[in-house]
Amino acid sequence: MSPRTPEQYEEIRKHRRRHIMGVALVLFARKGFHSTSISQIAKAAKVSKGLIYNYFDSKDHLLEQLIVHEVQQGPDLLDILAQQTSDPYEQLTLLLDGAFQMIETDLTHWKLMTMLSLQEGIMQRMSSLFRKKVEDGMSTAIRIFERMGVSDPLVEAYLFGASMDGIFLHYLTMRDLDVAYPLAKLKKNLINRYRNHTTSNDEK
Amino acid sequence: MSPRTPEQYEEIRKHRRRHIMGVALVLFARKGFHSTSISQIAKAAKVSKGLIYNYFDSKDHLLEQLIVHEVQQGPDLLDILAQQTSDPYEQLTLLLDGAFQMIETDLTHWKLMTMLSLQEGIMQRMSSLFRKKVEDGMSTAIRIFERMGVSDPLVEAYLFGASMDGIFLHYLTMRDLDVAYPLAKLKKNLINRYRNHTTSNDEK
Amino acid sequence: MSPRTPEQYEEIRKHRRRHIMGVALVLFARKGFHSTSISQIAKAAKVSKGLIYNYFDSKDHLLEQLIVHEVQQGPDLLDILAQQTSDPYEQLTLLLDGAFQMIETDLTHWKLMTMLSLQEGIMQRMSSLFRKKVEDGMSTAIRIFERMGVSDPLVEAYLFGASMDGIFLHYLTMRDLDVAYPLAKLKKNLINRYRNHTTSNDEK
Amino acid sequence: MSPRTPEQYEEIRKHRRRHIMGVALVLFARKGFHSTSISQIAKAAKVSKGLIYNYFDSKDHLLEQLIVHEVQQGPDLLDILAQQTSDPYEQLTLLLDGAFQMIETDLTHWKLMTMLSLQEGIMQRMSSLFRKKVEDGMSTAIRIFERMGVSDPLVEAYLFGASMDGIFLHYLTMRDLDVAYPLAKLKKNLINRYRNHTTSNDEK
DNA sequence: CATGAATGAGATTTCATTCAT
DNA sequence: AATGAATGAAATCTCATTCAT
């Protein structure tokens, strides 16, 4: 009879908002932003089209919120793992473990972000957000490689990051083509590669 | 003013066709398939909308032709390079050279294909085409690594491929964010890495 | 904390109702009926959307109530003024004074009514209401001019009314274009014009 | 077989454009801008909704074009008439004749412009256009009254203009309420009023 | 072979109105 | 009595595709 309290409304809004964003994330990641219509999102989320506009100003805004959430979300996997141990090799191992584990659970996020990053004009709007994120990640990785005594930690970090994303990319592609991809073996190989990396690239 | 021969007409058609495909490739790669309209392609190609339908049944068909052309195009960079020398290390060096050179010229192709491969329902239709392409590339790479005496050539090939695509991906992303990316250094590092790879990952 | 009496409730309702109508009037007059949404009215009135429907059946009904109120409101400025003095010239002066004073305070009402009267299908519904209002106003004005001895009191009344509304219309338009409008001078001129109007148009 | 020449296309476009604008003008003037949908315009013009967007970027743009056309259209009725005779009284008579004749033919234009001028935010965009138009009209009128020896030509011009628009406004309103309006009599009265205006308001 | 006007299906967006609380 | 989340119909707008010329 009496109206809901502001807190209850707030709660409802938060839930619904998350729900819609979750559904949109999956659809955007699966079919791309432009090929996903608001109608499809509404149907998948079992809400009306109108409601989505109650929560987001526009389709673009919905995407933007999604991106912001994604970027703010990942509170630096690197940082967290780096604090669990001080041995850089172990840090790397943990990092790899984490990343390869994440690949299964969070592939949707990764896929969406990668798709968007390839599309002109979408990421640009939020480039500052990203630059920060990228720089933070890189500096952590660089520090690890520094302490491993790698000759050129910066390049090593770049290469490491590229390998990881390349593996993700191939994994995704292969999966869509129904071709097996030896994720586990690649992981083991990468770990081995850095086991006593201290000397691997320095003989020059 | 003599009427053109059928052959000349044929030639003109082929030309036009290629021209339209080229323009479409660039636009698709830049803004994505769905965000590029036929009108935009027509305007960019300086032809009428109607003419495009004279050459392609539909927008989807245009994309399909683009993909087929791309796939058939690259007559295995790997193969070609592999024949220039028999020393596997040199082959790898040439391969890297070729790839890093291509990165500047053919990035558009790579970008489009990668975007499409992430988008559900587009590549699936042509999956057989791709599987073949991928398998061919892989087997060539595997052979190189085999002859270099790497312990697990298959995994090495996968990793190598992933690194390359990861580097491309990062390069593109960074470029869009106006951040410098040390392409040259990465290349040198990769070459060094394989210089005497024979022993690098085998100590286990 | 004693429960409110039914009378108090009634009072509150009346108050709220008027408040909403007042806010709606301003918004309708400013942006037009169709460009003003119930949400905007609710926000401006600091009540919920639902509450508005508690007081008015629909947006159309709200407008209708507004019009009825407006029409019934003005209990004939003309009549009132006419009773303050018996000299027709003084009556006219008072009328002009009143009208030009009202122009600042009640412009919103005038604007809304004029907008609506230009819009097909809105006033028609209430045409009987209006006809009455117009006829009453006219007959009062006609009587004044009659007693001033004007040769054609009816036409004079029409012309007088038209001048007044024309001035309002121009004043509003100019104001929106940030152009000064000599309201005071026009008023003085009008008064002068009728000072010894007895003879002004009769020489024919 | 062969495509139409650019000139033919240009002709088609011009015709259609005018046709759509004509239909839109009538509907906007009748029901107001916001209450008229593109669908209604399309249906009334017997074209598809899409075609309207082929000619106008948006509904707002259509309105804007309409306004620009209207404003540029009337190439100063005042100016034209002013040149037909040098006697200011005759000029005024011609002007009144012209205006009262126009009232029947061009009422739609007048109505639309008046409605729009009352609606905040529509005319503002084009305020410079209007200011110019208004100033031109006023200065011509002022010059006429100057030469008639009126004591305050500026105020007289304002009053004259206001009377005209007021008459139009009332005429329209009355017509919609199915009440007769003595247009002809008002015109005659106005003409008489200025016949020997030279002395009418100056006795003070 | 070539053009671009025209269509119509479907996308995005708005908003009056309902309803559970 | 009061709230604002939720709906759905209708509006604006886009664009692949057709077609007369």
mmCIF file of C-alpha atoms in Angstrom, chain A residues 170-180, chain B residues 117 123-132 134:
data_model
loop_
_atom_site.group_PDB
_atom_site.id
_atom_site.type_symbol
_atom_site.label_atom_id
_atom_site.label_comp_id
_atom_site.label_asym_id
_atom_site.label_seq_id
_atom_site.Cartn_x
_atom_site.Cartn_y
_atom_site.Cartn_z
ATOM 1 C CA HIS A 170 43.417 -18.119 -31.523
ATOM 2 C CA TYR A 171 41.616 -20.106 -28.902
ATOM 3 C CA LEU A 172 38.421 -18.238 -29.609
ATOM 4 C CA THR A 173 38.759 -18.530 -33.336
ATOM 5 C CA MET A 174 39.544 -22.209 -33.213
ATOM 6 C CA ARG A 175 36.677 -22.867 -30.886
ATOM 7 C CA ASP A 176 34.283 -21.202 -33.290
ATOM 8 C CA LEU A 177 35.637 -23.377 -36.086
ATOM 9 C CA ASP A 178 35.306 -26.459 -33.887
ATOM 10 C CA VAL A 179 39.024 -27.085 -33.961
ATOM 11 C CA ALA A 180 40.835 -28.213 -30.830
ATOM 12 C CA SER B 117 36.458 -14.076 -36.854
ATOM 13 C CA MET B 123 33.026 -17.134 -40.317
ATOM 14 C CA GLN B 124 31.025 -20.236 -39.548
ATOM 15 C CA ARG B 125 29.544 -20.235 -43.020
ATOM 16 C CA MET B 126 33.006 -20.451 -44.456
ATOM 17 C CA SER B 127 34.604 -22.555 -41.797
ATOM 18 C CA SER B 128 35.835 -25.252 -44.141
ATOM 19 C CA LEU B 129 37.658 -22.629 -46.153
ATOM 20 C CA PHE B 130 39.384 -21.482 -43.038
ATOM 21 C CA ARG B 131 40.179 -24.760 -41.500
ATOM 22 C CA LYS B 132 42.117 -25.640 -44.616
ATOM 23 C CA VAL B 134 44.864 -22.627 -40.926
#
